[in-house]
């Protein structure tokens, strides 16, 4: 009987000890704050990683971040162009919200200057500069058309193109292109205001022949002489 009671006490004592060794449930809370640089400007897209929980988050455009963590956790902050920063959460923290603002320092790496040239060697550069280049056909046609247009403008009386007029025409073309973007092009044949202006011009004599102010040189007719044969 004493042996049975002794065995029961030992089992009860072992159960009490084992129940006291059960680990407590892990507590979770939120870590949040604002990430800025040394000039107090918010840093977006900064990676925030909880090493203990293996979770991650990214800061917003305003630099605000939020991540779930536990006491004793290690938080890693990293961003392109900035030094990595490691922060440790205290084990004694018992709240539900841990506020931690971060200031990141720039990570500048000095490298040697690299000049990129379109030639592999100096000899290739000399050969490319000394050899004559063939002009592309479309560029040759474009230059020829521009020369012909300039010649016609110079030979046409009453036509004078200035820089101001060309600028206004170019701006009008750009405005029309922006106004009709993603739309069908403007067709004046379907414009009632254009038709009204046309009919008004017809009534005012727009299509009538007007006398020319330029004087034309008079044509000189040569008299024809007939050879009369004389009768001897």
PDB file of C-alpha atoms in Angstrom:
ATOM      1  CA  UNK A   1       0.000   0.000   0.000  1.00  0.00           C
ATOM      2  CA  UNK A   2       2.800   2.392   0.867  1.00  0.00           C
ATOM      3  CA  UNK A   3       4.509   1.509  -2.389  1.00  0.00           C
ATOM      4  CA  UNK A   4       1.340   2.338  -4.355  1.00  0.00           C
ATOM      5  CA  UNK A   5       0.962   5.697  -2.626  1.00  0.00           C
ATOM      6  CA  UNK A   6       4.611   6.463  -3.254  1.00  0.00           C
ATOM      7  CA  UNK A   7       4.255   5.648  -6.954  1.00  0.00           C
ATOM      8  CA  UNK A   8       1.154   7.847  -7.235  1.00  0.00           C
ATOM      9  CA  UNK A   9       2.948  10.780  -5.636  1.00  0.00           C
ATOM     10  CA  UNK A  10       5.870  10.401  -8.008  1.00  0.00           C
ATOM     11  CA  UNK A  11       3.544  10.368 -11.033  1.00  0.00           C
ATOM     12  CA  UNK A  12       1.643  13.412  -9.772  1.00  0.00           C
ATOM     13  CA  UNK A  13       4.871  15.310  -9.147  1.00  0.00           C
ATOM     14  CA  UNK A  14       6.177  14.497 -12.626  1.00  0.00           C
ATOM     15  CA  UNK A  15       2.914  15.665 -14.171  1.00  0.00           C
ATOM     16  CA  UNK A  16       3.102  18.951 -12.306  1.00  0.00           C
ATOM     17  CA  UNK A  17       6.695  19.495 -13.412  1.00  0.00           C
ATOM     18  CA  UNK A  18       5.897  18.701 -17.036  1.00  0.00           C
ATOM     19  CA  UNK A  19       2.907  21.035 -17.011  1.00  0.00           C
ATOM     20  CA  UNK A  20       5.099  23.846 -15.737  1.00  0.00           C
ATOM     21  CA  UNK A  21       7.569  23.328 -18.583  1.00  0.00           C
ATOM     22  CA  UNK A  22       4.984  23.854 -21.365  1.00  0.00           C
ATOM     23  CA  UNK A  23       6.161  26.843 -23.457  1.00  0.00           C
ATOM     24  CA  UNK A  24       3.972  29.907 -23.468  1.00  0.00           C
ATOM     25  CA  UNK A  25       2.158  30.939 -26.625  1.00  0.00           C
ATOM     26  CA  UNK A  26       4.173  33.335 -28.811  1.00  0.00           C
ATOM     27  CA  UNK A  27       2.883  36.907 -28.875  1.00  0.00           C
ATOM     28  CA  UNK A  28       2.529  38.899 -32.086  1.00  0.00           C
ATOM     29  CA  UNK A  29       2.308  42.651 -32.531  1.00  0.00           C
ATOM     30  CA  UNK A  30       2.676  45.224 -35.296  1.00  0.00           C
ATOM     31  CA  UNK A  31       5.830  47.190 -36.017  1.00  0.00           C
ATOM     32  CA  UNK A  32       5.257  50.378 -38.020  1.00  0.00           C
ATOM     33  CA  UNK A  33       6.848  53.731 -38.723  1.00  0.00           C
ATOM     34  CA  UNK A  34       8.195  56.026 -41.447  1.00  0.00           C
ATOM     35  CA  UNK A  35      11.354  55.426 -43.468  1.00  0.00           C
ATOM     36  CA  UNK A  36      13.225  58.562 -44.561  1.00  0.00           C
ATOM     37  CA  UNK A  37      16.659  59.524 -45.811  1.00  0.00           C
ATOM     38  CA  UNK A  38      19.105  61.910 -44.187  1.00  0.00           C
ATOM     39  CA  UNK A  39      17.227  64.873 -45.719  1.00  0.00           C
ATOM     40  CA  UNK A  40      13.924  63.747 -44.104  1.00  0.00           C
ATOM     41  CA  UNK A  41      12.458  62.760 -47.467  1.00  0.00           C
ATOM     42  CA  UNK A  42      10.248  59.640 -47.446  1.00  0.00           C
ATOM     43  CA  UNK A  43      11.694  56.558 -49.118  1.00  0.00           C
ATOM     44  CA  UNK A  44       9.275  54.337 -51.051  1.00  0.00           C
ATOM     45  CA  UNK A  45       9.774  50.671 -52.011  1.00  0.00           C
ATOM     46  CA  UNK A  46      12.095  49.874 -49.093  1.00  0.00           C
ATOM     47  CA  UNK A  47      12.196  46.170 -48.257  1.00  0.00           C
ATOM     48  CA  UNK A  48      11.292  45.374 -44.616  1.00  0.00           C
ATOM     49  CA  UNK A  49      12.014  41.773 -43.533  1.00  0.00           C
ATOM     50  CA  UNK A  50      11.252  39.963 -40.267  1.00  0.00           C
ATOM     51  CA  UNK A  51      14.135  37.510 -39.815  1.00  0.00           C
ATOM     52  CA  UNK A  52      12.416  35.482 -37.093  1.00  0.00           C
ATOM     53  CA  UNK A  53       9.033  35.125 -38.811  1.00  0.00           C
ATOM     54  CA  UNK A  54      10.453  35.119 -42.351  1.00  0.00           C
ATOM     55  CA  UNK A  55       7.960  37.689 -43.547  1.00  0.00           C
ATOM     56  CA  UNK A  56       8.433  40.799 -45.614  1.00  0.00           C
ATOM     57  CA  UNK A  57       6.796  44.100 -46.493  1.00  0.00           C
ATOM     58  CA  UNK A  58       7.478  47.158 -48.662  1.00  0.00           C
ATOM     59  CA  UNK A  59       7.206  50.800 -47.667  1.00  0.00           C
ATOM     60  CA  UNK A  60       4.597  52.963 -49.384  1.00  0.00           C
ATOM     61  CA  UNK A  61       5.144  56.074 -51.460  1.00  0.00           C
ATOM     62  CA  UNK A  62       4.963  58.178 -48.295  1.00  0.00           C
ATOM     63  CA  UNK A  63       7.604  56.011 -46.587  1.00  0.00           C
ATOM     64  CA  UNK A  64       5.144  54.365 -44.173  1.00  0.00           C
ATOM     65  CA  UNK A  65       5.669  50.660 -43.469  1.00  0.00           C
ATOM     66  CA  UNK A  66       4.009  48.026 -41.262  1.00  0.00           C
ATOM     67  CA  UNK A  67       4.989  44.427 -40.506  1.00  0.00           C
ATOM     68  CA  UNK A  68       4.060  41.714 -37.995  1.00  0.00           C
ATOM     69  CA  UNK A  69       6.758  40.824 -35.463  1.00  0.00           C
ATOM     70  CA  UNK A  70       7.433  39.197 -32.066  1.00  0.00           C
ATOM     71  CA  UNK A  71       9.596  40.083 -29.042  1.00  0.00           C
ATOM     72  CA  UNK A  72      13.287  39.567 -29.744  1.00  0.00           C
ATOM     73  CA  UNK A  73      12.773  39.675 -33.516  1.00  0.00           C
ATOM     74  CA  UNK A  74      15.319  41.178 -35.921  1.00  0.00           C
ATOM     75  CA  UNK A  75      14.005  43.594 -38.576  1.00  0.00           C
ATOM     76  CA  UNK A  76      16.088  44.147 -41.717  1.00  0.00           C
ATOM     77  CA  UNK A  77      15.677  47.270 -43.889  1.00  0.00           C
ATOM     78  CA  UNK A  78      17.229  47.378 -47.353  1.00  0.00           C
ATOM     79  CA  UNK A  79      16.842  49.554 -50.461  1.00  0.00           C
ATOM     80  CA  UNK A  80      18.768  50.183 -53.664  1.00  0.00           C
ATOM     81  CA  UNK A  81      21.350  52.917 -53.145  1.00  0.00           C
ATOM     82  CA  UNK A  82      21.173  52.834 -49.335  1.00  0.00           C
ATOM     83  CA  UNK A  83      23.031  50.939 -46.632  1.00  0.00           C
ATOM     84  CA  UNK A  84      21.302  47.995 -44.989  1.00  0.00           C
ATOM     85  CA  UNK A  85      19.965  48.639 -41.513  1.00  0.00           C
ATOM     86  CA  UNK A  86      19.220  46.062 -38.789  1.00  0.00           C
ATOM     87  CA  UNK A  87      16.977  46.734 -35.791  1.00  0.00           C
ATOM     88  CA  UNK A  88      16.241  44.342 -32.884  1.00  0.00           C
ATOM     89  CA  UNK A  89      12.905  44.308 -31.051  1.00  0.00           C
ATOM     90  CA  UNK A  90      13.365  44.205 -27.236  1.00  0.00           C
ATOM     91  CA  UNK A  91      12.379  40.972 -25.478  1.00  0.00           C
ATOM     92  CA  UNK A  92      10.651  42.940 -22.734  1.00  0.00           C
ATOM     93  CA  UNK A  93       8.142  44.622 -25.056  1.00  0.00           C
ATOM     94  CA  UNK A  94       4.572  43.670 -24.078  1.00  0.00           C
ATOM     95  CA  UNK A  95       2.453  46.072 -26.141  1.00  0.00           C
ATOM     96  CA  UNK A  96       0.484  45.533 -29.347  1.00  0.00           C
ATOM     97  CA  UNK A  97       2.020  48.316 -31.476  1.00  0.00           C
ATOM     98  CA  UNK A  98       5.745  49.044 -31.692  1.00  0.00           C
ATOM     99  CA  UNK A  99       6.576  52.380 -33.368  1.00  0.00           C
ATOM    100  CA  UNK A 100      10.020  52.592 -34.975  1.00  0.00           C
ATOM    101  CA  UNK A 101      11.035  55.331 -37.439  1.00  0.00           C
ATOM    102  CA  UNK A 102      14.005  54.575 -39.677  1.00  0.00           C
ATOM    103  CA  UNK A 103      16.602  56.926 -41.217  1.00  0.00           C
ATOM    104  CA  UNK A 104      18.660  55.303 -43.987  1.00  0.00           C
ATOM    105  CA  UNK A 105      22.070  56.490 -45.161  1.00  0.00           C
ATOM    106  CA  UNK A 106      23.056  56.499 -48.849  1.00  0.00           C
ATOM    107  CA  UNK A 107      25.499  53.862 -50.007  1.00  0.00           C
ATOM    108  CA  UNK A 108      27.784  55.520 -52.576  1.00  0.00           C
ATOM    109  CA  UNK A 109      30.354  53.453 -54.438  1.00  0.00           C
ATOM    110  CA  UNK A 110      33.021  55.360 -56.383  1.00  0.00           C
ATOM    111  CA  UNK A 111      33.967  53.696 -59.652  1.00  0.00           C
ATOM    112  CA  UNK A 112      36.316  54.670 -62.449  1.00  0.00           C
ATOM    113  CA  UNK A 113      35.043  56.620 -65.419  1.00  0.00           C
ATOM    114  CA  UNK A 114      34.215  54.531 -68.475  1.00  0.00           C
ATOM    115  CA  UNK A 115      33.993  56.108 -71.945  1.00  0.00           C
ATOM    116  CA  UNK A 116      31.972  54.090 -74.459  1.00  0.00           C
ATOM    117  CA  UNK A 117      32.820  54.654 -78.126  1.00  0.00           C
ATOM    118  CA  UNK A 118      31.284  53.089 -81.239  1.00  0.00           C
ATOM    119  CA  UNK A 119      34.722  51.942 -82.454  1.00  0.00           C
ATOM    120  CA  UNK A 120      36.697  48.978 -81.199  1.00  0.00           C
ATOM    121  CA  UNK A 121      40.113  50.500 -81.886  1.00  0.00           C
ATOM    122  CA  UNK A 122      41.805  53.748 -82.926  1.00  0.00           C
ATOM    123  CA  UNK A 123      42.567  52.364 -86.404  1.00  0.00           C
ATOM    124  CA  UNK A 124      38.905  51.573 -86.921  1.00  0.00           C
ATOM    125  CA  UNK A 125      38.058  55.144 -85.897  1.00  0.00           C
ATOM    126  CA  UNK A 126      40.489  56.581 -88.471  1.00  0.00           C
ATOM    127  CA  UNK A 127      39.196  54.264 -91.179  1.00  0.00           C
ATOM    128  CA  UNK A 128      35.599  55.165 -90.450  1.00  0.00           C
ATOM    129  CA  UNK A 129      36.312  58.903 -90.469  1.00  0.00           C
ATOM    130  CA  UNK A 130      38.420  58.869 -93.641  1.00  0.00           C
ATOM    131  CA  UNK A 131      36.172  56.750 -95.844  1.00  0.00           C
ATOM    132  CA  UNK A 132      33.298  58.573 -97.572  1.00  0.00           C
ATOM    133  CA  UNK A 133      29.874  57.521 -96.460  1.00  0.00           C
ATOM    134  CA  UNK A 134      27.027  56.788 -98.830  1.00  0.00           C
ATOM    135  CA  UNK A 135      23.942  58.900 -98.251  1.00  0.00           C
ATOM    136  CA  UNK A 136      20.795  56.884 -97.698  1.00  0.00           C
ATOM    137  CA  UNK A 137      18.282  57.112-100.595  1.00  0.00           C
ATOM    138  CA  UNK A 138      15.482  58.479 -98.419  1.00  0.00           C
ATOM    139  CA  UNK A 139      17.748  61.237 -97.066  1.00  0.00           C
ATOM    140  CA  UNK A 140      18.879  62.152-100.587  1.00  0.00           C
ATOM    141  CA  UNK A 141      15.256  62.355-101.788  1.00  0.00           C
ATOM    142  CA  UNK A 142      14.338  64.454 -98.765  1.00  0.00           C
ATOM    143  CA  UNK A 143      17.151  66.931 -99.400  1.00  0.00           C
ATOM    144  CA  UNK A 144      16.187  67.146-103.073  1.00  0.00           C
ATOM    145  CA  UNK A 145      12.536  67.792-102.238  1.00  0.00           C
ATOM    146  CA  UNK A 146      13.450  70.485 -99.737  1.00  0.00           C
ATOM    147  CA  UNK A 147      15.681  72.182-102.299  1.00  0.00           C
ATOM    148  CA  UNK A 148      12.893  72.101-104.905  1.00  0.00           C
ATOM    149  CA  UNK A 149      10.375  73.543-102.450  1.00  0.00           C
ATOM    150  CA  UNK A 150      12.715  76.357-101.461  1.00  0.00           C
ATOM    151  CA  UNK A 151      13.382  77.146-105.120  1.00  0.00           C
ATOM    152  CA  UNK A 152       9.651  77.281-105.933  1.00  0.00           C
ATOM    153  CA  UNK A 153       8.985  79.552-102.958  1.00  0.00           C
ATOM    154  CA  UNK A 154      11.793  81.877-103.992  1.00  0.00           C
ATOM    155  CA  UNK A 155      10.521  82.070-107.604  1.00  0.00           C
ATOM    156  CA  UNK A 156       6.855  82.632-106.661  1.00  0.00           C
ATOM    157  CA  UNK A 157       5.845  86.282-106.476  1.00  0.00           C
ATOM    158  CA  UNK A 158       3.730  87.401-103.532  1.00  0.00           C
ATOM    159  CA  UNK A 159       4.707  84.439-101.354  1.00  0.00           C
ATOM    160  CA  UNK A 160       6.819  85.221 -98.339  1.00  0.00           C
ATOM    161  CA  UNK A 161       7.433  82.707 -95.585  1.00  0.00           C
ATOM    162  CA  UNK A 162       8.742  84.013 -92.295  1.00  0.00           C
ATOM    163  CA  UNK A 163       9.830  82.266 -89.131  1.00  0.00           C
ATOM    164  CA  UNK A 164       6.721  83.497 -87.313  1.00  0.00           C
ATOM    165  CA  UNK A 165       4.389  82.053 -89.940  1.00  0.00           C
ATOM    166  CA  UNK A 166       6.188  78.719 -89.926  1.00  0.00           C
ATOM    167  CA  UNK A 167       6.031  78.588 -86.131  1.00  0.00           C
ATOM    168  CA  UNK A 168       2.298  79.323 -86.106  1.00  0.00           C
ATOM    169  CA  UNK A 169       1.678  76.652 -88.733  1.00  0.00           C
ATOM    170  CA  UNK A 170       3.708  74.070 -86.797  1.00  0.00           C
ATOM    171  CA  UNK A 171       1.894  74.895 -83.545  1.00  0.00           C
ATOM    172  CA  UNK A 172      -1.468  74.585 -85.314  1.00  0.00           C
ATOM    173  CA  UNK A 173      -0.486  71.190 -86.672  1.00  0.00           C
ATOM    174  CA  UNK A 174       0.563  70.032 -83.199  1.00  0.00           C
ATOM    175  CA  UNK A 175      -2.676  71.325 -81.687  1.00  0.00           C
ATOM    176  CA  UNK A 176      -4.760  69.513 -84.297  1.00  0.00           C
ATOM    177  CA  UNK A 177      -2.799  66.304 -83.709  1.00  0.00           C
ATOM    178  CA  UNK A 178      -3.378  66.493 -79.945  1.00  0.00           C
ATOM    179  CA  UNK A 179      -7.048  67.448 -80.286  1.00  0.00           C
ATOM    180  CA  UNK A 180      -7.800  64.524 -82.616  1.00  0.00           C
ATOM    181  CA  UNK A 181      -5.644  61.921 -80.870  1.00  0.00           C
ATOM    182  CA  UNK A 182      -7.220  58.447 -80.863  1.00  0.00           C
ATOM    183  CA  UNK A 183      -9.951  59.810 -83.144  1.00  0.00           C
ATOM    184  CA  UNK A 184     -10.705  59.937 -86.826  1.00  0.00           C
ATOM    185  CA  UNK A 185      -8.954  62.817 -88.637  1.00  0.00           C
ATOM    186  CA  UNK A 186     -10.939  65.967 -89.251  1.00  0.00           C
ATOM    187  CA  UNK A 187     -12.750  66.018 -92.597  1.00  0.00           C
ATOM    188  CA  UNK A 188     -13.831  69.513 -93.657  1.00  0.00           C
ATOM    189  CA  UNK A 189     -16.247  68.030 -96.186  1.00  0.00           C
ATOM    190  CA  UNK A 190     -18.413  67.076 -93.212  1.00  0.00           C
ATOM    191  CA  UNK A 191     -17.961  70.398 -91.441  1.00  0.00           C
ATOM    192  CA  UNK A 192     -21.084  72.618 -91.785  1.00  0.00           C
ATOM    193  CA  UNK A 193     -19.132  75.733 -90.783  1.00  0.00           C
ATOM    194  CA  UNK A 194     -16.642  75.119 -93.604  1.00  0.00           C
ATOM    195  CA  UNK A 195     -19.513  74.750 -96.090  1.00  0.00           C
ATOM    196  CA  UNK A 196     -21.100  77.987 -94.818  1.00  0.00           C
ATOM    197  CA  UNK A 197     -17.807  79.795 -95.265  1.00  0.00           C
ATOM    198  CA  UNK A 198     -17.448  78.358 -98.776  1.00  0.00           C
ATOM    199  CA  UNK A 199     -20.937  79.481 -99.878  1.00  0.00           C
ATOM    200  CA  UNK A 200     -20.355  82.912 -98.375  1.00  0.00           C
ATOM    201  CA  UNK A 201     -17.141  83.202-100.364  1.00  0.00           C
ATOM    202  CA  UNK A 202     -18.925  82.154-103.565  1.00  0.00           C
ATOM    203  CA  UNK A 203     -21.546  84.871-103.038  1.00  0.00           C
ATOM    204  CA  UNK A 204     -18.815  87.431-102.482  1.00  0.00           C
ATOM    205  CA  UNK A 205     -17.184  86.534-105.796  1.00  0.00           C
ATOM    206  CA  UNK A 206     -14.429  84.282-104.588  1.00  0.00           C
ATOM    207  CA  UNK A 207     -14.535  82.160-107.756  1.00  0.00           C
ATOM    208  CA  UNK A 208     -14.846  85.048-110.220  1.00  0.00           C
ATOM    209  CA  UNK A 209     -11.950  85.828-112.515  1.00  0.00           C
ATOM    210  CA  UNK A 210     -10.152  88.947-111.389  1.00  0.00           C
ATOM    211  CA  UNK A 211      -8.079  91.192-113.571  1.00  0.00           C
ATOM    212  CA  UNK A 212      -4.397  90.575-113.276  1.00  0.00           C
ATOM    213  CA  UNK A 213      -2.283  93.448-112.038  1.00  0.00           C
ATOM    214  CA  UNK A 214       0.859  92.223-113.774  1.00  0.00           C
ATOM    215  CA  UNK A 215       1.629  93.689-117.189  1.00  0.00           C
ATOM    216  CA  UNK A 216       2.488  91.301-119.923  1.00  0.00           C
ATOM    217  CA  UNK A 217       4.863  92.309-122.698  1.00  0.00           C
ATOM    218  CA  UNK A 218       3.153  92.969-126.025  1.00  0.00           C
ATOM    219  CA  UNK A 219       3.694  90.435-128.717  1.00  0.00           C
ATOM    220  CA  UNK A 220       5.366  91.708-131.874  1.00  0.00           C
ATOM    221  CA  UNK A 221       4.162  90.225-135.110  1.00  0.00           C
ATOM    222  CA  UNK A 222       6.572  90.026-137.957  1.00  0.00           C
ATOM    223  CA  UNK A 223       5.256  91.068-141.371  1.00  0.00           C
ATOM    224  CA  UNK A 224       5.403  88.366-143.950  1.00  0.00           C
ATOM    225  CA  UNK A 225       6.775  89.409-147.353  1.00  0.00           C
ATOM    226  CA  UNK A 226       5.703  87.606-150.491  1.00  0.00           C
ATOM    227  CA  UNK A 227       8.151  87.258-153.316  1.00  0.00           C
ATOM    228  CA  UNK A 228       6.475  88.327-156.581  1.00  0.00           C
ATOM    229  CA  UNK A 229       8.036  86.927-159.672  1.00  0.00           C
ATOM    230  CA  UNK A 230       8.641  89.559-162.357  1.00  0.00           C
ATOM    231  CA  UNK A 231       7.680  88.729-165.895  1.00  0.00           C
ATOM    232  CA  UNK A 232      10.423  89.629-168.271  1.00  0.00           C
TER     233      UNK A 232
END
